[in-house]
CSV table of C-alpha atoms and ligand atoms in Angstrom, one decimal:
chain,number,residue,atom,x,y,z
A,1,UNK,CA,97.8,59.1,93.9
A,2,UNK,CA,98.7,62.4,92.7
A,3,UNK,CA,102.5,63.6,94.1
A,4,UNK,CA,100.9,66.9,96.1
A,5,UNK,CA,97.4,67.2,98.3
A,6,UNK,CA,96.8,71.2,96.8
A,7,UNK,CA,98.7,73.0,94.3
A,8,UNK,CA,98.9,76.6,95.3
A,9,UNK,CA,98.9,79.4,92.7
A,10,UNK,CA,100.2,82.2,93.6
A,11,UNK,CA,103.1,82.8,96.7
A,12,UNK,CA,101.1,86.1,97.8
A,13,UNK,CA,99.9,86.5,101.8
A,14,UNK,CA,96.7,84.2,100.7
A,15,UNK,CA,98.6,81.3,99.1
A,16,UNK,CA,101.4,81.1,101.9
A,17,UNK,CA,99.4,81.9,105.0
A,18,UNK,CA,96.8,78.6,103.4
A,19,UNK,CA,100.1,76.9,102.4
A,20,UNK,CA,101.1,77.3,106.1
A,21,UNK,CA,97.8,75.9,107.1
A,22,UNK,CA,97.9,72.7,104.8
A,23,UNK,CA,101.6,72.3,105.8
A,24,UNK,CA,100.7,72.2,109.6
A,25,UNK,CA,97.6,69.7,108.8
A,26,UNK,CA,100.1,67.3,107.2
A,27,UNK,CA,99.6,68.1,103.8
A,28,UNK,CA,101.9,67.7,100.7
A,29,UNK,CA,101.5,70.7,99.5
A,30,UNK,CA,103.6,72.8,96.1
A,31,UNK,CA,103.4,76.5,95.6
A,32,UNK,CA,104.2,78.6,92.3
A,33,UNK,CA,103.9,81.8,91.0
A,34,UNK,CA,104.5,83.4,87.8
A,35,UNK,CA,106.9,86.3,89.6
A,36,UNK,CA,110.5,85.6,90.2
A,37,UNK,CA,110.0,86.1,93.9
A,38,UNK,CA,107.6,85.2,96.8
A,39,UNK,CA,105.3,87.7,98.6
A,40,UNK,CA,103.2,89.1,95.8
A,41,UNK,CA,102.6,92.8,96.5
A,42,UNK,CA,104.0,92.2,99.8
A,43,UNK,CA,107.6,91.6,98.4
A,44,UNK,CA,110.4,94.0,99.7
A,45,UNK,CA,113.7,94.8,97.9
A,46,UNK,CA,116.5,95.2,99.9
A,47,UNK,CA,118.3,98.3,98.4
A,48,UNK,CA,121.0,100.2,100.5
A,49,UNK,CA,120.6,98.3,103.2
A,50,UNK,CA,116.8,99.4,103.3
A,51,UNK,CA,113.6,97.3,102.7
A,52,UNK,CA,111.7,98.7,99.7
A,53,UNK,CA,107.8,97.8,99.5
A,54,UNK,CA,108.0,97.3,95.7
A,55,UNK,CA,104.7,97.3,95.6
A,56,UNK,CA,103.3,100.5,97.4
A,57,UNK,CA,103.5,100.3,101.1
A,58,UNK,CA,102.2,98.2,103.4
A,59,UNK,CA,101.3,98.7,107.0
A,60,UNK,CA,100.1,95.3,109.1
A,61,UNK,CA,97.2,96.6,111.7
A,62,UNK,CA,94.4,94.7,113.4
A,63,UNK,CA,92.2,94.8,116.3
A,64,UNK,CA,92.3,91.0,116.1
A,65,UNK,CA,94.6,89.6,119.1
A,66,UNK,CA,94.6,86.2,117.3
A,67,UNK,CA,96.0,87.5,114.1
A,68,UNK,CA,98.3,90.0,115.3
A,69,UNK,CA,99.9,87.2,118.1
A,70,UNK,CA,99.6,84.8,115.4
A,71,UNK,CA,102.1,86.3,112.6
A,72,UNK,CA,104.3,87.5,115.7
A,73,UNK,CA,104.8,83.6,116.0
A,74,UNK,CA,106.3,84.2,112.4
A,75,UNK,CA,108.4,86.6,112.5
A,76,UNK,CA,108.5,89.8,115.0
A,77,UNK,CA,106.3,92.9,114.2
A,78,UNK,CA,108.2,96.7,115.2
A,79,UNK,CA,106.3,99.6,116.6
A,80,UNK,CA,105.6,101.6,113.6
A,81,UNK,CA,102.9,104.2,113.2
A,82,UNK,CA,101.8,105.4,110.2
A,83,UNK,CA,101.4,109.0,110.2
A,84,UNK,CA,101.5,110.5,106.3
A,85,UNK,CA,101.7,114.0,106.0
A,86,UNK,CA,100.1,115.8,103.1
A,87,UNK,CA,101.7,118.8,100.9
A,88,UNK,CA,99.1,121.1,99.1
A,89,UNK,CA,101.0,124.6,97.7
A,90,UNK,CA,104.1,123.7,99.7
A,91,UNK,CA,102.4,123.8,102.6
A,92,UNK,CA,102.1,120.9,105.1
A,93,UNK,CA,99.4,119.6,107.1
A,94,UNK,CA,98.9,116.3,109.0
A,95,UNK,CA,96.7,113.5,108.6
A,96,UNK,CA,94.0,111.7,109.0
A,97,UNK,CA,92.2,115.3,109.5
A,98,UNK,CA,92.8,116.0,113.2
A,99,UNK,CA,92.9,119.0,115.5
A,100,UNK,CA,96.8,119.6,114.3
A,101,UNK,CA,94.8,119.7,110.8
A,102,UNK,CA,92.6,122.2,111.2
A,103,UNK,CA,95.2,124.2,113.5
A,104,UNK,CA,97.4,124.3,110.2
A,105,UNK,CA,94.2,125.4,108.2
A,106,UNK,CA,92.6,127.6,110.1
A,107,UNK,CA,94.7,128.4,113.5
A,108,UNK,CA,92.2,127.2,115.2
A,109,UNK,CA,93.5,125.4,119.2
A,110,UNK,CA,90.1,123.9,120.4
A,111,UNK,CA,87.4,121.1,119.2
A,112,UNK,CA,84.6,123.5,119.7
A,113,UNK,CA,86.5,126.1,117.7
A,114,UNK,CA,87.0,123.6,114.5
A,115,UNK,CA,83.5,121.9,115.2
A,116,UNK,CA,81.8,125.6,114.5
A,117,UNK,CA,83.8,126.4,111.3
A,118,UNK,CA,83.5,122.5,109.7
A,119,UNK,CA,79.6,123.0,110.3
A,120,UNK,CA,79.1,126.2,108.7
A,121,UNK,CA,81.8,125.2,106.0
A,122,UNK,CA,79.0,121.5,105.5
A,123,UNK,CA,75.7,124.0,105.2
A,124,UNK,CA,77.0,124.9,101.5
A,125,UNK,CA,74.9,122.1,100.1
A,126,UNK,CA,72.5,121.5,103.5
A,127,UNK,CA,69.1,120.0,102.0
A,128,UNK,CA,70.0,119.0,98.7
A,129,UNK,CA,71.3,115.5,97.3
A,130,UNK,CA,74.8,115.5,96.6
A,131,UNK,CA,75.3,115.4,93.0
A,132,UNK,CA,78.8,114.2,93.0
A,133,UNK,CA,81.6,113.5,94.6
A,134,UNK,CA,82.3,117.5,95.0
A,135,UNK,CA,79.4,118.0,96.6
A,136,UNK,CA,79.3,114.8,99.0
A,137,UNK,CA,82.7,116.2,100.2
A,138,UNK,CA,81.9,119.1,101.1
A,139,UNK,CA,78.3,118.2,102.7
A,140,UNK,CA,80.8,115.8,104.5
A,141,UNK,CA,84.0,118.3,105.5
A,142,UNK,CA,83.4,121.4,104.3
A,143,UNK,CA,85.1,123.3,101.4
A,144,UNK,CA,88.5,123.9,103.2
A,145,UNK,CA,89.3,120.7,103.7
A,146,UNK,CA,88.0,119.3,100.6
A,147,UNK,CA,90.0,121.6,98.6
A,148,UNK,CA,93.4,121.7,100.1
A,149,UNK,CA,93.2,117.9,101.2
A,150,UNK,CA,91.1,116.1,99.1
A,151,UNK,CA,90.1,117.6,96.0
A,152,UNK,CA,93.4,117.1,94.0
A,153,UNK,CA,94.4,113.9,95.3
A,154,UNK,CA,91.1,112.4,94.2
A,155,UNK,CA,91.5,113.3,90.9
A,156,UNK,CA,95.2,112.1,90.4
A,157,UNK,CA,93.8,108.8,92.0
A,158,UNK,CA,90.7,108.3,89.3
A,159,UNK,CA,92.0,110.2,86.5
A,160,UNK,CA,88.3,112.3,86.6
A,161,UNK,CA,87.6,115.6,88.1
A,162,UNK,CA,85.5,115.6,91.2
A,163,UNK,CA,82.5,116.9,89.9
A,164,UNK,CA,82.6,113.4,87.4
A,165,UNK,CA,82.8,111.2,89.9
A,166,UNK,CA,79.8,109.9,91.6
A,167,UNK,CA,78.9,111.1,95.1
A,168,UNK,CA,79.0,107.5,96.4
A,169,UNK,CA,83.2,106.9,96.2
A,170,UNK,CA,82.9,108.6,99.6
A,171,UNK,CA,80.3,107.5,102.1
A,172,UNK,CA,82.4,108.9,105.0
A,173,UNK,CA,85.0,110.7,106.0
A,174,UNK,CA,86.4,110.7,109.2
A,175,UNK,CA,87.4,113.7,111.6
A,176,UNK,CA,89.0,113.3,114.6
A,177,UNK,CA,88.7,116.3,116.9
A,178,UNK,CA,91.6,115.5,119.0
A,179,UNK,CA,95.5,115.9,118.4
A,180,UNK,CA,96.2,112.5,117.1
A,181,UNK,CA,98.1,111.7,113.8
A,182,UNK,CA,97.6,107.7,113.8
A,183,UNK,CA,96.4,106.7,110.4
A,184,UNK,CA,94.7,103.8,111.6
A,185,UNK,CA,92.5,103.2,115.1
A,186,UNK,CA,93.6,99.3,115.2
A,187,UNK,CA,94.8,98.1,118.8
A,188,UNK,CA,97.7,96.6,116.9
A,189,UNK,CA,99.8,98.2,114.2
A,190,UNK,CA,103.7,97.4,112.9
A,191,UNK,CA,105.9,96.2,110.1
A,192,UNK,CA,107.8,92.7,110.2
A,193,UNK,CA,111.4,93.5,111.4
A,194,UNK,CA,113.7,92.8,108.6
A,195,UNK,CA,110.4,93.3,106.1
A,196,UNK,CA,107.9,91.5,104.6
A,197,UNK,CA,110.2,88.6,103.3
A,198,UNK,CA,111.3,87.3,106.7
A,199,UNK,CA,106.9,87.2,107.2
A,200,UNK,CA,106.4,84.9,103.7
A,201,UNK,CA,109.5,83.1,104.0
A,202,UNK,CA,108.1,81.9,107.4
A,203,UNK,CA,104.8,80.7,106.4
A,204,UNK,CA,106.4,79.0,103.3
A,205,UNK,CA,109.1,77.4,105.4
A,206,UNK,CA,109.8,73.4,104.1
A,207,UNK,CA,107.3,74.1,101.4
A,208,UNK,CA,108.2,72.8,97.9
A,209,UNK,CA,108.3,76.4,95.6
A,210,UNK,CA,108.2,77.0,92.1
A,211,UNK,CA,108.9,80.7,90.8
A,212,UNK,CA,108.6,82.0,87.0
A,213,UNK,CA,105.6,79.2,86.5
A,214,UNK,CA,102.5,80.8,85.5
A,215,UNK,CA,99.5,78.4,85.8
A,216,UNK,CA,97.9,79.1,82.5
A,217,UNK,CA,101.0,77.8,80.4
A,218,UNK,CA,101.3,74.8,81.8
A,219,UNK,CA,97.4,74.2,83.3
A,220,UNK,CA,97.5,70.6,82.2
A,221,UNK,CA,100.5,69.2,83.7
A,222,UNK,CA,100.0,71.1,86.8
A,223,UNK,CA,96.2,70.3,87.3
A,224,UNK,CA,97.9,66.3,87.4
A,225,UNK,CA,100.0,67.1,90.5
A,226,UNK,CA,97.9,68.0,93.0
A,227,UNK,CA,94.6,66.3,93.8
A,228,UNK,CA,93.2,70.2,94.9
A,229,UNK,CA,93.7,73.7,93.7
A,230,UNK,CA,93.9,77.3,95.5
A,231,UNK,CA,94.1,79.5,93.2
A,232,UNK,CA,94.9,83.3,93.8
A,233,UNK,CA,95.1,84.7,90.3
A,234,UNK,CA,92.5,86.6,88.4
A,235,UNK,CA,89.5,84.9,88.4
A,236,UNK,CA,88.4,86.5,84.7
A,237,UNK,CA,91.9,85.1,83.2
A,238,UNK,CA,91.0,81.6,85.0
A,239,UNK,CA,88.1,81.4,83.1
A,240,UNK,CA,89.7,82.5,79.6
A,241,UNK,CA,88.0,86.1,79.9
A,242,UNK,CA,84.3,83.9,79.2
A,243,UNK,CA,82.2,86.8,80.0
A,244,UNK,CA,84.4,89.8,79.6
A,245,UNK,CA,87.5,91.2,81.1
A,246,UNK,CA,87.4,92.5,85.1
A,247,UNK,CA,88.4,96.3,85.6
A,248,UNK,CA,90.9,97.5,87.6
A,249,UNK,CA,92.7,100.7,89.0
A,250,UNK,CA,96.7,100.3,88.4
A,251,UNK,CA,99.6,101.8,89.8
A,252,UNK,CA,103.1,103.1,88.5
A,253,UNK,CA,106.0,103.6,91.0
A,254,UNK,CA,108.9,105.7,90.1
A,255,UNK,CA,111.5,104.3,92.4
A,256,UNK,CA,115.2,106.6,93.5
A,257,UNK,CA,118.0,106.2,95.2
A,258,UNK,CA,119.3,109.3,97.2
A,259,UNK,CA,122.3,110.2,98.3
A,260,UNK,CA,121.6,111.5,101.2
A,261,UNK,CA,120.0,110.2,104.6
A,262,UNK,CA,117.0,112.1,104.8
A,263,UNK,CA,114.8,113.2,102.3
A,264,UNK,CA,111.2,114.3,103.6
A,265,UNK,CA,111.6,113.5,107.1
A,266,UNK,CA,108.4,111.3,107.1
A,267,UNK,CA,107.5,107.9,105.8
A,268,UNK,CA,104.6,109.3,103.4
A,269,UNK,CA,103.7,112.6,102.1
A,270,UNK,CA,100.7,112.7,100.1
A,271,UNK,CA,100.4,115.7,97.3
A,272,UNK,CA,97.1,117.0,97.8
A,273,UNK,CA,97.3,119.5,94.6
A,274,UNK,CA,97.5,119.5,91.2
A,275,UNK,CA,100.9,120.8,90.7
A,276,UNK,CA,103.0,117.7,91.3
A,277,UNK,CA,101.8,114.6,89.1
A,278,UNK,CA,101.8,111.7,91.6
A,279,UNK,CA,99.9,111.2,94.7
A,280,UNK,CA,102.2,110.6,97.0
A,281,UNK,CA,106.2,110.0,97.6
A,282,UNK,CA,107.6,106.9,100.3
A,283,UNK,CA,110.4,107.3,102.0
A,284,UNK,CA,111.1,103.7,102.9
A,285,UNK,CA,113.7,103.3,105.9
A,286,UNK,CA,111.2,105.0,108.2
A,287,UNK,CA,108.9,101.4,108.5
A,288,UNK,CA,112.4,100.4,109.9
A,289,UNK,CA,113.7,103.3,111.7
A,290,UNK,CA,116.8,103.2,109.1
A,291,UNK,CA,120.0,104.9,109.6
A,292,UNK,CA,121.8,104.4,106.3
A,293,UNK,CA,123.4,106.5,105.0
A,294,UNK,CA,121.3,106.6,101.8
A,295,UNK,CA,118.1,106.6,101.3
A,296,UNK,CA,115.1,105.2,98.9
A,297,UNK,CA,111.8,106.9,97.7
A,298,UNK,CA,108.7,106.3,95.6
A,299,UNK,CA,106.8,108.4,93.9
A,300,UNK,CA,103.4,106.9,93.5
A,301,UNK,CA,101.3,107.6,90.2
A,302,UNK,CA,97.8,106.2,89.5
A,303,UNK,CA,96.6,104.7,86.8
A,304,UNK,CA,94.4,103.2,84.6
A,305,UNK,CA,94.6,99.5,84.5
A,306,UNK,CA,95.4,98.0,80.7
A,307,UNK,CA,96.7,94.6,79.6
A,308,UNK,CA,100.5,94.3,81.4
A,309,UNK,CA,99.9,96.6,83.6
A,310,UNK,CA,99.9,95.4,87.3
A,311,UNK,CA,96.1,94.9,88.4
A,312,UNK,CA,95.8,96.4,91.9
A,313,UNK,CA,92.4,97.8,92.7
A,314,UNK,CA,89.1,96.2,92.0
A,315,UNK,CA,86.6,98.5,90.8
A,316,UNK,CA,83.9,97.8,92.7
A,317,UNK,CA,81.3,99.6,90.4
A,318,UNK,CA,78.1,98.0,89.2
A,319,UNK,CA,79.3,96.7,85.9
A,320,UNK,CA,82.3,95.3,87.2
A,321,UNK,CA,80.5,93.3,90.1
A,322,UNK,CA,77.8,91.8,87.9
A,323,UNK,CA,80.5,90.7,85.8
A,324,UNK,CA,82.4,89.1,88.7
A,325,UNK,CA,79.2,87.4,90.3
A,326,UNK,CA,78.9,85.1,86.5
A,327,UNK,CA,82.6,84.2,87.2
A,328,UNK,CA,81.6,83.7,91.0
A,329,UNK,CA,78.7,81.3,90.2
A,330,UNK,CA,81.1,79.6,87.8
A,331,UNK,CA,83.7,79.2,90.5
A,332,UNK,CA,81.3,77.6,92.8
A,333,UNK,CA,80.4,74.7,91.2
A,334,UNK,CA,84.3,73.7,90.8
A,335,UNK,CA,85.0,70.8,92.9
A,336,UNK,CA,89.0,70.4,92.7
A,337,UNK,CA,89.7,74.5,92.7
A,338,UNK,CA,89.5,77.1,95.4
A,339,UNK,CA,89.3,80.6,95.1
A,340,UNK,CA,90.9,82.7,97.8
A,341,UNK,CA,92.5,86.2,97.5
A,342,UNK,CA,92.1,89.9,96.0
A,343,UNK,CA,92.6,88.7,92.6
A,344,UNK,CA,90.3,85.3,92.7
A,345,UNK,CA,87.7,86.8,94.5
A,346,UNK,CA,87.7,90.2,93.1
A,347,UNK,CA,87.8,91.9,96.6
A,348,UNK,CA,90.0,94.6,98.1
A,349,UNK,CA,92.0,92.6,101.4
A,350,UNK,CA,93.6,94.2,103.7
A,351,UNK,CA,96.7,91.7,105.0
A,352,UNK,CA,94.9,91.2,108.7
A,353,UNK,CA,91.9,90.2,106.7
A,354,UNK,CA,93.6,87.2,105.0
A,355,UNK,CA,95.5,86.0,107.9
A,356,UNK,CA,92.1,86.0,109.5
A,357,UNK,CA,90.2,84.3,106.9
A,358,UNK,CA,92.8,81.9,106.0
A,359,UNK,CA,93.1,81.3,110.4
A,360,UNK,CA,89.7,80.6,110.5
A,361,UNK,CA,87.7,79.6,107.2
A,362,UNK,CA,89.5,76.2,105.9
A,363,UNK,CA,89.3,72.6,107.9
A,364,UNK,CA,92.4,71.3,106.3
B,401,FAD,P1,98.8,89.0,95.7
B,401,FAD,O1,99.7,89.6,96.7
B,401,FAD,O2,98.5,89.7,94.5
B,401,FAD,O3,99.3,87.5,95.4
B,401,FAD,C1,98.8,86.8,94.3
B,401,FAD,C2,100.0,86.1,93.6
B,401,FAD,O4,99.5,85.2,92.6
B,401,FAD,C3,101.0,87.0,93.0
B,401,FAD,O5,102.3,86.8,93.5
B,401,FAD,C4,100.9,86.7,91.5
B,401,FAD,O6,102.2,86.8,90.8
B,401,FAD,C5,100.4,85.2,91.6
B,401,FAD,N1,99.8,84.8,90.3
B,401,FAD,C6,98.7,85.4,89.7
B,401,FAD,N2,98.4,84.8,88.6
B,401,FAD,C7,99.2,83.7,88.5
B,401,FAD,C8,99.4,82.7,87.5
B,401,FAD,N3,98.6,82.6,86.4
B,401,FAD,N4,100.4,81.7,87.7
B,401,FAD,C9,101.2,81.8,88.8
B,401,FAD,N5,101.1,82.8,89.8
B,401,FAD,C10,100.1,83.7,89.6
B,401,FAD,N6,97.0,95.8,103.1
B,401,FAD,C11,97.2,96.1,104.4
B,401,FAD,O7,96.8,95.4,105.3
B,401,FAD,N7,97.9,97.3,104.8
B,401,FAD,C12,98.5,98.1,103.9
B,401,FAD,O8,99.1,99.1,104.2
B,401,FAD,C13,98.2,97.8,102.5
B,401,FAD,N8,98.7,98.6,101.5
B,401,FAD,C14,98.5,98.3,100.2
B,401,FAD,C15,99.0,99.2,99.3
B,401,FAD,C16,98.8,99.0,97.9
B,401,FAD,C17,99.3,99.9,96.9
B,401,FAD,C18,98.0,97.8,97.6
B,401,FAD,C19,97.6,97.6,96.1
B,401,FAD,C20,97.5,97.0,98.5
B,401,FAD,C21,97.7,97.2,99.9
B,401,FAD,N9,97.3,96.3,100.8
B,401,FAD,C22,97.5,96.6,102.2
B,401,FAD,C23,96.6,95.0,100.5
B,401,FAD,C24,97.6,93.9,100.4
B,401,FAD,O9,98.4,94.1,99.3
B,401,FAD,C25,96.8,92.6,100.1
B,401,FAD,O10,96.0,92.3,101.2
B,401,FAD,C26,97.6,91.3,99.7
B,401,FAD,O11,98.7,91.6,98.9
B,401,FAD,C27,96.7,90.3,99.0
B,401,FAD,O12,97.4,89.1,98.9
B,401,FAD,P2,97.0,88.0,97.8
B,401,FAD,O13,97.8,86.8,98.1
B,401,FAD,O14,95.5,87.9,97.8
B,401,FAD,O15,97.4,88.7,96.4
């Protein structure tokens, strides 16, 4: 009889919130990871007193009631709202585009008044297929928008001018034409108080926990503890790169420590134009409503993904899929191994989605 019922690779939101599952169902059940700390890209840093997403940030929202009562049984969630600002010239304007938007474009008070200018702004390209992204945009939003708020933030993000990128990156973009700066339209939206940690360390409570293993130096010995596997690595490494190496869009964060207790007043400010090289900057106490006396901030960059670099973004383009679906079909016919997560199944997760799929998919 092997020592453990499933071996869980990886200590990201997949692996503990399944681990939490297995635990409840009376399972033995060992988790490791190849990082020094649990979370995955949900991991926080306490610095000055302030949680730091050390991974980009990370904002829990859901409609679900299920999922959002469920990780309050964890740990309690605050009443954040994320409401990013974005800088283009110096100027400031407020996001997602909404009436205070198009008042700071255009002066503008009324829905009618920013409906009329946004529709003869779309006619530019009325008739005609958009070509690229460029034109989708603007057949979407009109040219204002697209070039104060869009254009240069798009590029930083893929590394391509617009006018390279194909049209379908954006199928919509959403207007609001009333004075409301919530990012997202969830009924439920908040960060863990005392961070992310306090959420893992929760699910992984009276879990046995291995950190700085990775799974591929030591396959053998690990496959021999555990009658099953999850597995929430890269699916393309799992499979010794068979059929060709996955794609992904990377990230580099330029991390700072201020001496001061306010920096940009805000928790996000995106940099919509070409004159500052990353896309955005995080000011971190403001998940917490912090009042230290220092403070931290981000500065996000994008990047193309190489070997070391941190994979973060699937690209979900035709190549790349086709290659995933031969790993898929591979993955299916294990019988011992599950595949579960961003990097396993090649799929962009928001957090609510695994807490709901983990919640609801596995009869442990
Ligand atoms: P991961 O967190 O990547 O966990 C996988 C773990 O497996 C890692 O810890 C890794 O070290 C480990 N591992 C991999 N290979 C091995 C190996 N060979 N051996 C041992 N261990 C291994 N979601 C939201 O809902 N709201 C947000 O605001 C939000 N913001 C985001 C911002 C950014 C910049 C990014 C990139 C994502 C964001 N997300 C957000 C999505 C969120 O990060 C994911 O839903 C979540 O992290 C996925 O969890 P996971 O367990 O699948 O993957």
């Amino acid at each position: 009889m092997s020592k453990y019922d499933y071996l869980i690779v990886g200590a990201g939101l997949y692996g503990s919130m399944f681990a939490y599952k297995a635990k409840k169902a009376g399972k033995r059940v060992l988790v490791i990871d190849k990082r020094s700390h649990l979370g995955g890209n949900l991991y926080c840093e306490n610095i000055e007193g302030i949680n730091v997403h050390k991974y980009g940030p990370h904002i829990f929202h859901t409609s679900n009631k299920e999922v959002w009562d469920f990780v309050n049984t964890i740990v309690p969630f605050n009443h954040f709202r994320y409401e990013p600002l974005a800088s283009y010239n110096g100027k400031l304007y407020n996001l997602p585009f909404n009436m205070n938007t198009f008042h700071q474009l255009w002066g503008v008070n009324t829905p009618d008044e920013a409906k009329a200018i946004i529709d003869a702004q779309r006619k530019e390209f009325e008739g005609k297929e958009p070509r690229n992204l460029e034109e989708q945009a603007i057949s979407l939003v009109g040219r204002d928008v697209y070039e104060t708020l869009i254009k240069g933030y798009t590029e930083k993000q893929w590394g391509r001018r617009c006018t390279e990128l194909p049209a379908f990156i954006i199928r919509r973009l959403p207007v609001r034409f009333c004075y409301n700066n919530n990012y997202f339209n969830d009924c439920y939206q908040g960060i863990p108080v005392g961070g992310y940690n306090k959420l893992i360390e929760g699910l992984l409570e009276g879990v046995d926990i291995h950190l700085d293993v990775d799974f591929f130096k030591e396959r053998e010995a690990l496959n021999q503890l555990a009658d099953s596997v999850l597995f929430t690595g890269k699916i393309d490494e799992f499979y010794d790169y068979r059929f060709g190496k996955l794609d992904y869009r990377s990230l580099r964060f330029e991390e700072e420590i201020l001496d001061m207790d306010n920096y940009q007043g805000n928790i996000a400010v995106n940099y919509t134009d070409t004159e500052h090289p990353y896309t955005r900057i995080i000011e971190h106490k403001y998940f917490e409503f912090g009042t230290q006396y220092k403070t931290v901030i981000t500065k996000e960059y994008s990047l193309e993904w190489t070997e070391g670099c941190e994979p973060y973004y699937p690209v979900n383009d035709d190549k790349n899929m086709t290659l995933y679906q031969q790993y898929k079909r591979l993955a299916e016919r294990e019988r011992k191994v599950i595949f579960g997560g961003r990097l396993a199944e090649y799929t962009y997760y928001d957090m609510h989605q695994i807490v709901e799929k983990v919640l609801n998919e596995y009869e442990l």
